[in-house]
Coordinates of C-alpha atoms in Angstrom, one line a residue:
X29 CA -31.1 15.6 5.2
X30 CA -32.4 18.9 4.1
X31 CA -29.3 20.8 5.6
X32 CA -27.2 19.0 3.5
X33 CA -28.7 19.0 0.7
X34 CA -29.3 23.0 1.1
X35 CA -25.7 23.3 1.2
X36 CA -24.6 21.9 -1.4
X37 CA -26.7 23.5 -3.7
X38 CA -25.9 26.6 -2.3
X39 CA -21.5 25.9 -2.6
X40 CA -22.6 24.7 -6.4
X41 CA -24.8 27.9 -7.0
X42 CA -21.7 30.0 -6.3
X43 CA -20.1 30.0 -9.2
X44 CA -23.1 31.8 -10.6
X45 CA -23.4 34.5 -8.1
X46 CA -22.4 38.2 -9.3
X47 CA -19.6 38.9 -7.0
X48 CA -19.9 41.7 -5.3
X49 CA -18.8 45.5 -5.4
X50 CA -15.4 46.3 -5.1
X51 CA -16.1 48.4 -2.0
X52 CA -17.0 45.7 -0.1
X53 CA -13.7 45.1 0.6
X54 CA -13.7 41.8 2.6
X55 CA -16.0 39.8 -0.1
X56 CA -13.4 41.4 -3.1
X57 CA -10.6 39.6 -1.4
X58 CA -12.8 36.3 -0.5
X59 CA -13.5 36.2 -4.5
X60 CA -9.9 36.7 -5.8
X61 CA -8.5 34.0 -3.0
X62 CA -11.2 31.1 -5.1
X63 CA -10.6 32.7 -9.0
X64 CA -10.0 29.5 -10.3
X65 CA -7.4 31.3 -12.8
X66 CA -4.7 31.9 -9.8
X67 CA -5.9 29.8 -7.4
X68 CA -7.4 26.2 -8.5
X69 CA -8.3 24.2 -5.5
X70 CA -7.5 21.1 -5.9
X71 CA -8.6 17.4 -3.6
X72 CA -6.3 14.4 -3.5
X73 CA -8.0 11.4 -1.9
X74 CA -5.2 8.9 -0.6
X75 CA -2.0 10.0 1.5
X76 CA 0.2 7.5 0.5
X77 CA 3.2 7.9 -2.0
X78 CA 0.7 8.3 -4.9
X79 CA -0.9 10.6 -3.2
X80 CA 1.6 13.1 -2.1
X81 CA 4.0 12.8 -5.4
X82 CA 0.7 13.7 -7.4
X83 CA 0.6 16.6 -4.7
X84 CA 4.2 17.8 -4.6
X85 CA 4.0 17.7 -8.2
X86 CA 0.7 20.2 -8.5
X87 CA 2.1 22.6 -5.9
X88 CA 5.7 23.1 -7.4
X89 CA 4.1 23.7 -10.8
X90 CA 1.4 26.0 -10.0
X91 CA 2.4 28.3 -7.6
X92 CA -0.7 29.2 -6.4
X93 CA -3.1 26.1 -6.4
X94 CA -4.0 24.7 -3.1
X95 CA -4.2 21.1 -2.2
X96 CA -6.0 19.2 0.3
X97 CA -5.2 15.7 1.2
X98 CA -8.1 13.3 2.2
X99 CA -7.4 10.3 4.5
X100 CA -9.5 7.7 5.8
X101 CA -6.7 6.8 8.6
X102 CA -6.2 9.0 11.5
X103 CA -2.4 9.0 9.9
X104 CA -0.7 10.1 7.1
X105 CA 1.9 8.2 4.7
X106 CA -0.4 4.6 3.1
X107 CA 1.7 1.9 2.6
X108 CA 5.4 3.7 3.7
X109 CA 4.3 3.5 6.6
X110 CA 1.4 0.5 6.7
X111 CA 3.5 -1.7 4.1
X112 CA 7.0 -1.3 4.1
X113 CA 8.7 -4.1 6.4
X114 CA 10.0 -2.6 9.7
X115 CA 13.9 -3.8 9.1
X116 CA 13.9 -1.3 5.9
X117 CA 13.6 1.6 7.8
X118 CA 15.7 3.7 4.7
X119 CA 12.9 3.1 2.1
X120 CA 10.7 5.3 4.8
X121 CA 13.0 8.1 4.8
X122 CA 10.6 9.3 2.1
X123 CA 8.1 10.4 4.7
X124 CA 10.6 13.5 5.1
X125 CA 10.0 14.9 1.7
X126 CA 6.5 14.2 2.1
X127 CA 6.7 16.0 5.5
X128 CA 7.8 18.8 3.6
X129 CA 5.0 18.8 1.1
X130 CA 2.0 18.3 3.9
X131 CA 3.5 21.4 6.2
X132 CA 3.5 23.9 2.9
X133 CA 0.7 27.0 3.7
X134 CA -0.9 25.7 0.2
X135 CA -1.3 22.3 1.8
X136 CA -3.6 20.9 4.0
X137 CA -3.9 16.5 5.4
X138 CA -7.2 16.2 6.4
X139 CA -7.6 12.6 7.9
X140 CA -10.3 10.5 9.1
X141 CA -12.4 11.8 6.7
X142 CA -13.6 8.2 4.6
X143 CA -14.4 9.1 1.2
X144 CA -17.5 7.6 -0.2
X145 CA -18.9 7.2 3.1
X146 CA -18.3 10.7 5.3
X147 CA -18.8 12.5 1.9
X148 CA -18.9 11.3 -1.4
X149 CA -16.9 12.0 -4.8
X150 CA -19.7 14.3 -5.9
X151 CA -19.6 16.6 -3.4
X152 CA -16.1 17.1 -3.9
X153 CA -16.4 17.7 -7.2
X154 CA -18.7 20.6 -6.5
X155 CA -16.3 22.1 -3.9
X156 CA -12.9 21.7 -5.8
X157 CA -11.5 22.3 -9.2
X158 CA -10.4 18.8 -9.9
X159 CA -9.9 15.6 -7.7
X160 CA -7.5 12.8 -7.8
X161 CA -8.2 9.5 -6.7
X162 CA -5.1 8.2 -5.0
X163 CA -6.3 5.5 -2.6
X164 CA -4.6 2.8 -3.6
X165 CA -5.4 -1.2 -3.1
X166 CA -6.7 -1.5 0.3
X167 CA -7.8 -5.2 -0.4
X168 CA -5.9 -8.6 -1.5
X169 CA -6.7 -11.5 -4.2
X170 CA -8.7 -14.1 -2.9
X171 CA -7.2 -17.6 -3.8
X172 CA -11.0 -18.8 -4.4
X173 CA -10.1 -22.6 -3.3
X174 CA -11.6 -24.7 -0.7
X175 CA -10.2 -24.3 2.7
X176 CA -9.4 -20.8 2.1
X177 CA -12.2 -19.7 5.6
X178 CA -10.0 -22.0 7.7
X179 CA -8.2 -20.8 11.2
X180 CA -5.1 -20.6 10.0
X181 CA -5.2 -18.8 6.5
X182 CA -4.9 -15.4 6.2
X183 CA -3.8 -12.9 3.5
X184 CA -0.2 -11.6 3.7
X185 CA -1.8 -7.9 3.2
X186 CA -3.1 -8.8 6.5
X187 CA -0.4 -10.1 7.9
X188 CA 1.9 -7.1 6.7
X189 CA -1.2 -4.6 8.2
X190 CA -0.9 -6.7 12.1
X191 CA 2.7 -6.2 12.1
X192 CA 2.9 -2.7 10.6
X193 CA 0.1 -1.2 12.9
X194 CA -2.4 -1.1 11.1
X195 CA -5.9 -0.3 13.2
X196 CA -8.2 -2.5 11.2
X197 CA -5.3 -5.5 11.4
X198 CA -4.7 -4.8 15.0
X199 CA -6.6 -7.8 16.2
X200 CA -5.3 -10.2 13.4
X201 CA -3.2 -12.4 16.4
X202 CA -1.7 -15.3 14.1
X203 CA -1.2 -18.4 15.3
X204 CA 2.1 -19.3 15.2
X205 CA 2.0 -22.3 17.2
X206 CA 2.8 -24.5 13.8
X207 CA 6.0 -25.7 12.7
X208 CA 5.8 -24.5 9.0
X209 CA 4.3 -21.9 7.1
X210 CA 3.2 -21.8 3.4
X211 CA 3.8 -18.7 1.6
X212 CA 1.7 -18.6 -1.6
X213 CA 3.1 -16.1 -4.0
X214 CA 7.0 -15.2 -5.0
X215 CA 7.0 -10.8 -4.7
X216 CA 8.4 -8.6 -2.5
X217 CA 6.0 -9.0 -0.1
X218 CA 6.2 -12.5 0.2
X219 CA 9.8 -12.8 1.5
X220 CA 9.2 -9.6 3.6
X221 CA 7.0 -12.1 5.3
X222 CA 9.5 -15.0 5.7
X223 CA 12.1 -12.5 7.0
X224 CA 9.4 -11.4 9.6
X225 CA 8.7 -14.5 9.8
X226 CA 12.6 -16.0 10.8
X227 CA 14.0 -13.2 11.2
X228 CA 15.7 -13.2 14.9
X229 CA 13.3 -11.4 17.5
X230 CA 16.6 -9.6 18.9
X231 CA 17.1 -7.6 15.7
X232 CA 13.5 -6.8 15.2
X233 CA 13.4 -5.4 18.6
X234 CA 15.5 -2.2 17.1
X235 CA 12.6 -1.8 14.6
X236 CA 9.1 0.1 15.0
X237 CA 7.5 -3.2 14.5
X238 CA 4.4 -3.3 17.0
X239 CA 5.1 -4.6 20.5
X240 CA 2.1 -6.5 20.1
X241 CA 3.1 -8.4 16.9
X242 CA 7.0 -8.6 18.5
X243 CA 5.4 -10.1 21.9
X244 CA 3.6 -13.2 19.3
X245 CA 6.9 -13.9 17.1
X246 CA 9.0 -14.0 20.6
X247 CA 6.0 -17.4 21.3
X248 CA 6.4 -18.3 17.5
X249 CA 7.4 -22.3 16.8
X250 CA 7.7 -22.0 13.2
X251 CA 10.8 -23.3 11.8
X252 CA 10.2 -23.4 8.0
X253 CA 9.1 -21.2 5.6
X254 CA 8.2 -22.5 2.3
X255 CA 7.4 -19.8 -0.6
X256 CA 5.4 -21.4 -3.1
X257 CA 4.8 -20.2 -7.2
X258 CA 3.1 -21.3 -10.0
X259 CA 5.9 -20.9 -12.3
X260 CA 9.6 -20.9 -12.6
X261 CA 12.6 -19.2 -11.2
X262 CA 12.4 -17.0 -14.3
X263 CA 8.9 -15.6 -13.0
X264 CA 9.7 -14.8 -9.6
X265 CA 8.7 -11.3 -9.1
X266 CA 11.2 -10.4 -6.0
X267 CA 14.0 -8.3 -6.4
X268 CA 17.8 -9.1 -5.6
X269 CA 17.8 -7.3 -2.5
X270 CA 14.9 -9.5 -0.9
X271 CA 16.6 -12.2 -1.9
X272 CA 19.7 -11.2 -0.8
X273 CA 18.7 -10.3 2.6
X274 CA 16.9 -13.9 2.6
X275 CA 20.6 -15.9 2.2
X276 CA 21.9 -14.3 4.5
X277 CA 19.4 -13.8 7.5
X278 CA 21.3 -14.9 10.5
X279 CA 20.3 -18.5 11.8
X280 CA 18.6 -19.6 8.6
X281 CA 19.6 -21.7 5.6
X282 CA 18.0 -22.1 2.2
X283 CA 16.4 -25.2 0.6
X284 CA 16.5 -25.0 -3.4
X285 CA 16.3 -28.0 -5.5
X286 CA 18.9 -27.8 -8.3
X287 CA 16.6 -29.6 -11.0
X288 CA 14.6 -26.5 -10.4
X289 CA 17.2 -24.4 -11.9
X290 CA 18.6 -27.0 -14.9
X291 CA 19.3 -25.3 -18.1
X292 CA 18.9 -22.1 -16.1
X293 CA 22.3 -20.9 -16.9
X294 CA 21.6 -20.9 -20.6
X295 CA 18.2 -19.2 -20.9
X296 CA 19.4 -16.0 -18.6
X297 CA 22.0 -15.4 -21.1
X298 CA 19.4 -13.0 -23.2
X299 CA 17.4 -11.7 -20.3
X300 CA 18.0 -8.3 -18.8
X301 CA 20.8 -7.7 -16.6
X302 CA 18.5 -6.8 -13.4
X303 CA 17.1 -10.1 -13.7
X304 CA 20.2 -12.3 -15.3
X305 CA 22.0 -10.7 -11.8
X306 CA 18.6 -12.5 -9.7
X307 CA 19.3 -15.6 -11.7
X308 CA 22.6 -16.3 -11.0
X309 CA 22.7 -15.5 -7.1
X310 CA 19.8 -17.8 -7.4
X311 CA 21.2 -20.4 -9.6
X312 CA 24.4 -19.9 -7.2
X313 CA 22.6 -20.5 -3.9
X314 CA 20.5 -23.7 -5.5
X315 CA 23.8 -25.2 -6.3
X316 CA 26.0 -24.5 -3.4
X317 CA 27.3 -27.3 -1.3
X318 CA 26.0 -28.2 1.7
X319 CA 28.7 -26.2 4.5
X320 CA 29.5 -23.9 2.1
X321 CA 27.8 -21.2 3.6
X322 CA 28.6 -19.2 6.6
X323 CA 29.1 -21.3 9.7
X324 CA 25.5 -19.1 10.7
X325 CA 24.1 -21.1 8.4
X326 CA 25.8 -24.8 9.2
X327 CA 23.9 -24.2 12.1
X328 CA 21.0 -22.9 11.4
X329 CA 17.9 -23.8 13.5
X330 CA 15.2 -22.7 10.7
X331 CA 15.0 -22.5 7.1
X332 CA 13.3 -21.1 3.8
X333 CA 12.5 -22.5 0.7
X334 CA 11.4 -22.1 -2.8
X335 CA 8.6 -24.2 -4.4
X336 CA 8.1 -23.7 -8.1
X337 CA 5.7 -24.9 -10.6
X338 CA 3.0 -25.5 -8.0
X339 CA -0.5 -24.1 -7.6
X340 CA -2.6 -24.0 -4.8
X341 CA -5.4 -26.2 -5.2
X342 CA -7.1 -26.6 -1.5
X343 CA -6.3 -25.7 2.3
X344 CA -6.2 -29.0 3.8
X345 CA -8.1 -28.9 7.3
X346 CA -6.9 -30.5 10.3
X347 CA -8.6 -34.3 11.3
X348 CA -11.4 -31.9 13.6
X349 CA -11.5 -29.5 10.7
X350 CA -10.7 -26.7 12.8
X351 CA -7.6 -25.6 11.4
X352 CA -5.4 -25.6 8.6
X353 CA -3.5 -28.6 8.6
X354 CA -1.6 -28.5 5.2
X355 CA -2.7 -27.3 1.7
X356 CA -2.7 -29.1 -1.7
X357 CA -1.1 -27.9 -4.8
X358 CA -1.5 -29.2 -8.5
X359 CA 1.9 -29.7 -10.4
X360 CA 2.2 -27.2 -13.2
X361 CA 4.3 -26.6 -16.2
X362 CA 4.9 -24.0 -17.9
X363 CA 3.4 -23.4 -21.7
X364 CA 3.9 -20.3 -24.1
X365 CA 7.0 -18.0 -24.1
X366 CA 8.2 -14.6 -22.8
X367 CA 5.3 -12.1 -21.2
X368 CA 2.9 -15.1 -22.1
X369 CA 4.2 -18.0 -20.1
X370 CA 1.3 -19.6 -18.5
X371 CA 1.4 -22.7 -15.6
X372 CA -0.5 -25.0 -16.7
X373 CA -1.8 -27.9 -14.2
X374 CA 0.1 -31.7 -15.1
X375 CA -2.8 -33.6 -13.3
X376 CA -0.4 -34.5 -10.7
X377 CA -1.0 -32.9 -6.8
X378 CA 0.9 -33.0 -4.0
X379 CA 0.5 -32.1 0.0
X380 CA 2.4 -29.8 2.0
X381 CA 1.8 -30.1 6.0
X382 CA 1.5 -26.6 7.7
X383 CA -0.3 -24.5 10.3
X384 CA -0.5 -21.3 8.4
X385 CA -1.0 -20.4 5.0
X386 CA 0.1 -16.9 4.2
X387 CA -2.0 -15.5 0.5
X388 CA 0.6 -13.0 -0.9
X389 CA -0.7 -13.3 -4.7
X390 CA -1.4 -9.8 -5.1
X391 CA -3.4 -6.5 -3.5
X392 CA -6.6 -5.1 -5.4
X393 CA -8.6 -1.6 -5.1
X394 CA -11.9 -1.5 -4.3
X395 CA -14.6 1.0 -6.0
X396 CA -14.6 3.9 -4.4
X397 CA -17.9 5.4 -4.8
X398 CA -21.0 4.8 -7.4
X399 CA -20.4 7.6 -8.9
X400 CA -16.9 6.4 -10.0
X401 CA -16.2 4.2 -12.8
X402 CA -14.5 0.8 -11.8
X403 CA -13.3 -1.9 -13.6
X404 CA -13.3 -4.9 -11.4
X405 CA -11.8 -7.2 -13.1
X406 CA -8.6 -5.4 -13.5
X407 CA -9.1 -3.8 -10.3
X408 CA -8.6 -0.2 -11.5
X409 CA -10.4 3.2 -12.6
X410 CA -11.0 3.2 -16.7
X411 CA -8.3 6.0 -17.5
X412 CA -6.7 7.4 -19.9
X413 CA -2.8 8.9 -18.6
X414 CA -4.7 9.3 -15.4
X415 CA -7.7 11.7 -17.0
X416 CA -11.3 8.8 -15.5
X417 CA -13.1 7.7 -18.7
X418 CA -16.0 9.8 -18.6
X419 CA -15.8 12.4 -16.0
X420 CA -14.2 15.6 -16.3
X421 CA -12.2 17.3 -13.7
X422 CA -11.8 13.4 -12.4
X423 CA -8.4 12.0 -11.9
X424 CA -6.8 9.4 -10.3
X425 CA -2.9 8.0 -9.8
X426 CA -1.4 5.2 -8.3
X427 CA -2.3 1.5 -7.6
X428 CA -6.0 2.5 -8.7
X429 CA -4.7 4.0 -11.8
X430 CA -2.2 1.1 -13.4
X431 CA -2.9 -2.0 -10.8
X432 CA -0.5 -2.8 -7.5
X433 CA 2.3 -3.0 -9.5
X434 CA 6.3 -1.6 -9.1
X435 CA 7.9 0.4 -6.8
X436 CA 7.8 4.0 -4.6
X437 CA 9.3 5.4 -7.3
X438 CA 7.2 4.1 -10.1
X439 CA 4.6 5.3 -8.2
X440 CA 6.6 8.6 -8.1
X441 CA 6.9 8.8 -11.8
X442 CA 3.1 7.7 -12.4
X443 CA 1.9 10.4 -10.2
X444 CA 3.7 12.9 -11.8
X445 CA 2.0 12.0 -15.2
X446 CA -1.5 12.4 -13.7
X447 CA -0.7 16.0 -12.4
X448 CA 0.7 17.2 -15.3
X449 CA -2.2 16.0 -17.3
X450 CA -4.7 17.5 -14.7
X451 CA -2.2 21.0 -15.0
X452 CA -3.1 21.1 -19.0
X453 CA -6.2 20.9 -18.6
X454 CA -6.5 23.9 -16.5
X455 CA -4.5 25.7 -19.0
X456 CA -6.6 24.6 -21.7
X457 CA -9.6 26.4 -19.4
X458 CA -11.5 22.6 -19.2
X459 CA -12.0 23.0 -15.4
X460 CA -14.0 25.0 -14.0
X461 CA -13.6 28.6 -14.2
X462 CA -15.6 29.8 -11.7
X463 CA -14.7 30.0 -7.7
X464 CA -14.7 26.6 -5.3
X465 CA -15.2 26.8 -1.5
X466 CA -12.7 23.7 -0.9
X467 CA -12.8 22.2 2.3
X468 CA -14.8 25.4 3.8
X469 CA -17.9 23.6 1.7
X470 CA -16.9 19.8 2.8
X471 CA -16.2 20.8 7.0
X472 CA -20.0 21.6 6.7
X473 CA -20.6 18.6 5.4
X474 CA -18.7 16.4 8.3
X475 CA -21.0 17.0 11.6
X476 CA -19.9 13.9 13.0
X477 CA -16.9 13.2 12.1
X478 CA -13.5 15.2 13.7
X479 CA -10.8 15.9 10.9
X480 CA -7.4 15.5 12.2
X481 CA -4.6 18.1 10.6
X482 CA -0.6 17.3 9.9
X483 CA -0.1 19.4 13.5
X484 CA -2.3 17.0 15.2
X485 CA -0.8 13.9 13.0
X486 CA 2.4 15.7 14.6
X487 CA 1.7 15.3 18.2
X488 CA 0.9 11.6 17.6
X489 CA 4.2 11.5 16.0
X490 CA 6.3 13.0 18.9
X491 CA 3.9 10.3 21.4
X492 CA 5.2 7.5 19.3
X493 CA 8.9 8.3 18.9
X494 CA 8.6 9.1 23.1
X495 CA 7.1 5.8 23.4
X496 CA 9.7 4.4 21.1
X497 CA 12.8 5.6 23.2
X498 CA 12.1 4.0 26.3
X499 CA 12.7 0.6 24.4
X500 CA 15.2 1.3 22.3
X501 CA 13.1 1.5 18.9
X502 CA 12.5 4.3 16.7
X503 CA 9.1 4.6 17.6
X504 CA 6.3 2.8 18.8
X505 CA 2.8 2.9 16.8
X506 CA -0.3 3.7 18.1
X507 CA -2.5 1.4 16.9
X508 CA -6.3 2.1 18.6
X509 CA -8.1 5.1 16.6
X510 CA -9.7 5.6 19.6
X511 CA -6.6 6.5 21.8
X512 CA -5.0 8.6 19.4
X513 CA -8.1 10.9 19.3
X514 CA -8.2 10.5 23.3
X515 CA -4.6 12.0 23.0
X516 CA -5.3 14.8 20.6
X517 CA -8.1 15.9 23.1
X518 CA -11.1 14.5 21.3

């Protein structure tokens, strides 16, 4: 421990030291390269989209501040590459611009490096300028109902992790031996899930879905999807495009009750158009006639549905209670208007049979560190336009900063925010002025624990796409930590 702790007093104690005389050459430069006036070092903590907007913001507006990238993963990109469904390969084409960003000479990725465990936020602070806390929502609500433990139930965070690649998901093995699924929750993610989910293994054998997770959905029995809410059509929180790609996913057909959607046509006539458009193809497929479809769908073998105004209640177990054998949802209605609209349990329950339940009602973040503040029970750092309450030179953007909310490109737009902020305040001279080590401080810090850089996230990248090619895919993701470190030579 001494070590350590020797070191960091001594990286914290720079700052004070009288630099020394220009003669010395060498030590002249080493000083000018850390004046915090010309060249702030800067520490980003996340490498998803937050993360690397907030960066490519900070290094096109200060032309000489330097950026380091922290990542817990052994691979860059979060949730572009861990969350995004495998059939939307174009929404990943943003991992070129970040590509761009990580390979600049004032960048540098430095993953498997788990902040708040291989070092800590304070020690960061002491070898940067200013950090920025872009980690995102690694974890997912809990439904907090009996049942929820069962074999059987699983979040859809995890779901999306198993089928993505992602290491600490890799072992997730779903049993998809049922004939129907539950889906509770009505986002994005939700019908990404039901696509997986139905979607025809032939066409996601073109994707850079994991062999693993393709090898399972080749077995899988299930037949129906069901994707359950609380409230009304007029809540969902999908987008058109999900729901467009749900109609018309070959071999499936749709099952939506038209009382659901009575009086529908009336109340969108005031809402915005983005949703009024969701209405209508909504209110158009709910009242379609049977056979109207495409002759795909006459003879469809599996199907989806919508449940609204029901709230899961309990996860039924199976007569050995083993497994989940169906779940129980009380019958809501809906009470208050606009933003407010709350569901409101009727009394009345009902039971759905099924062999999975799928949780998709939202991701959270987790605290960080102690030394951060955290409010848990929005699920975010306390911030003000991404500035934390209460610590200088402390900043954070993304999921952690506003919740696990909106798209890549609010995320884009939000991040930007944060790094202007943090760019005033090093005009307004409220950083520190004197010189920080960066990562030369932190690499002391790391004795057992093997950074890996963009060029060795690189060579992973050329073994997947190689692996890829024999198959016909775009790539094929490594998924054990422990072989891609074999394969960079550690």
């Amino acid at each position: 421990m001494a070590p350590r702790c020797w070191l960091w007093w001594h990286w914290l104690g720079w700052p004070r030291i009288r630099p020394p005389s220009a003669s010395n050459s060498t030590n002249s430069g080493f000083y000018r390269h850390f004046s915090a006036q010309k060249n702030p070092q800067i520490c980003v903590v996340g490498s998803g989209p937050a993360g690397f907007y907030t960066t490519q913001h900070l290094l096109k507006h200060h032309t000489q501040a330097h950026v380091d990238i922290y990542e817990k993963q052994l691979v860059p990109f979060g949730l572009v590459r861990f969350g995004v469904a495998p059939d939307h390969p174009e929404v990943k084409n943003v991992i070129n611009t970040f590509t761009q960003t990580a390979r600049s000479d004032r960048c540098a990725f430095r993953g498997n490096v788990v902040v708040g465990k291989d070092v800590t936020v304070p020690e960061l602070q002491g070898a940067y300028h200013a950090v920025v806390l872009s980690y995102g929502a690694e974890d997912h609500q809990s439904l907090e109902i009996p049942g929820e433990e069962l074999p059987g139930v699983c979040s859809a965070r995890a779901f999306v992790g198993w089928y993505n690649g992602l290491p600490e998901n890799r072992e997730l093995a779903p049993d998809l031996s049922c004939d129907t699924a539950v889906i509770l929750g009505q986002g994005n993610v939700a019908l990404d899930v039901a696509r997986i989910l139905l979607t025809p293994h032939e066409l996601l054998e073109k994707t850079d879905i994991t062999e693993a997770a393709l090898g399972v959905l080749r077995q899988s029995r299930v037949k129906t999807v069901w994707i359950v809410g609380r409230r009304g059509p007029l809540q969902v929180a999908f987008t058109i495009k999900e729901l467009r790609e749900m109609i018309h996913l070959p071999g499936t057909r749709s099952i939506l009750d038209p009382a659901d959607f009575l009086g529908l046509q009336d109340r969108i006539k005031e809402v915005p158009r983005p949703r009024k458009r969701l209405m209508e193809l909504l209110l158009q497929t709910a009242t379609e006639k049977p056979g109207a479809g495409t002759a795909g769908q006459a003879l469809a073998t599996r199907a989806w549905g919508l449940r609204f105004f029901r709230s899961p209640q309990q996860v039924l177990p199976s007569p050995d209670g083993r497994q989940a054998a169906g779940i129980r949802l009380a019958v809501t209605r809906l009470e208050g208007v606009g933003e407010a609209t709350q569901a409101v349990p009727t009394g009345d329950t009902e039971d759905l049979p099924c062999g999975l339940v799928l949780s998709s009602v939202g991701y959270k973040s987790r605290p960080i560190d102690p030394s951060v503040p955290f409010d848990s029970k929005l699920g975010i750092i306390p911030n003000v336009e991404g500035r934390v309450v209460g610590v200088p030179g402390l900043y954070c953007s993304g999921w952690v900063k506003r919740g696990p909310t909106g798209v890549i490109t609010t995320t884009m737009t939000d991040s930007f925010l944060t790094s202007q902020m943090l760019l005033q305040d090093l005009k307004a001279g409220l950083l520190p002025s004197g010189p920080r080590p960066g990562f030369a401080a932190i690499q002391a810090l790391l004795s057992s624990v093997r950074p890996v850089s963009f060029s060795d996230w690189e060579k992973l990248d050329a073994e997947e796409v190689s692996r890829g090619q024999g198959a016909g895919k775009p790539r094929e993701k490594l998924v054990d930590p422990h072989e891609m470190l074999r394969l960079l030579g550690h």
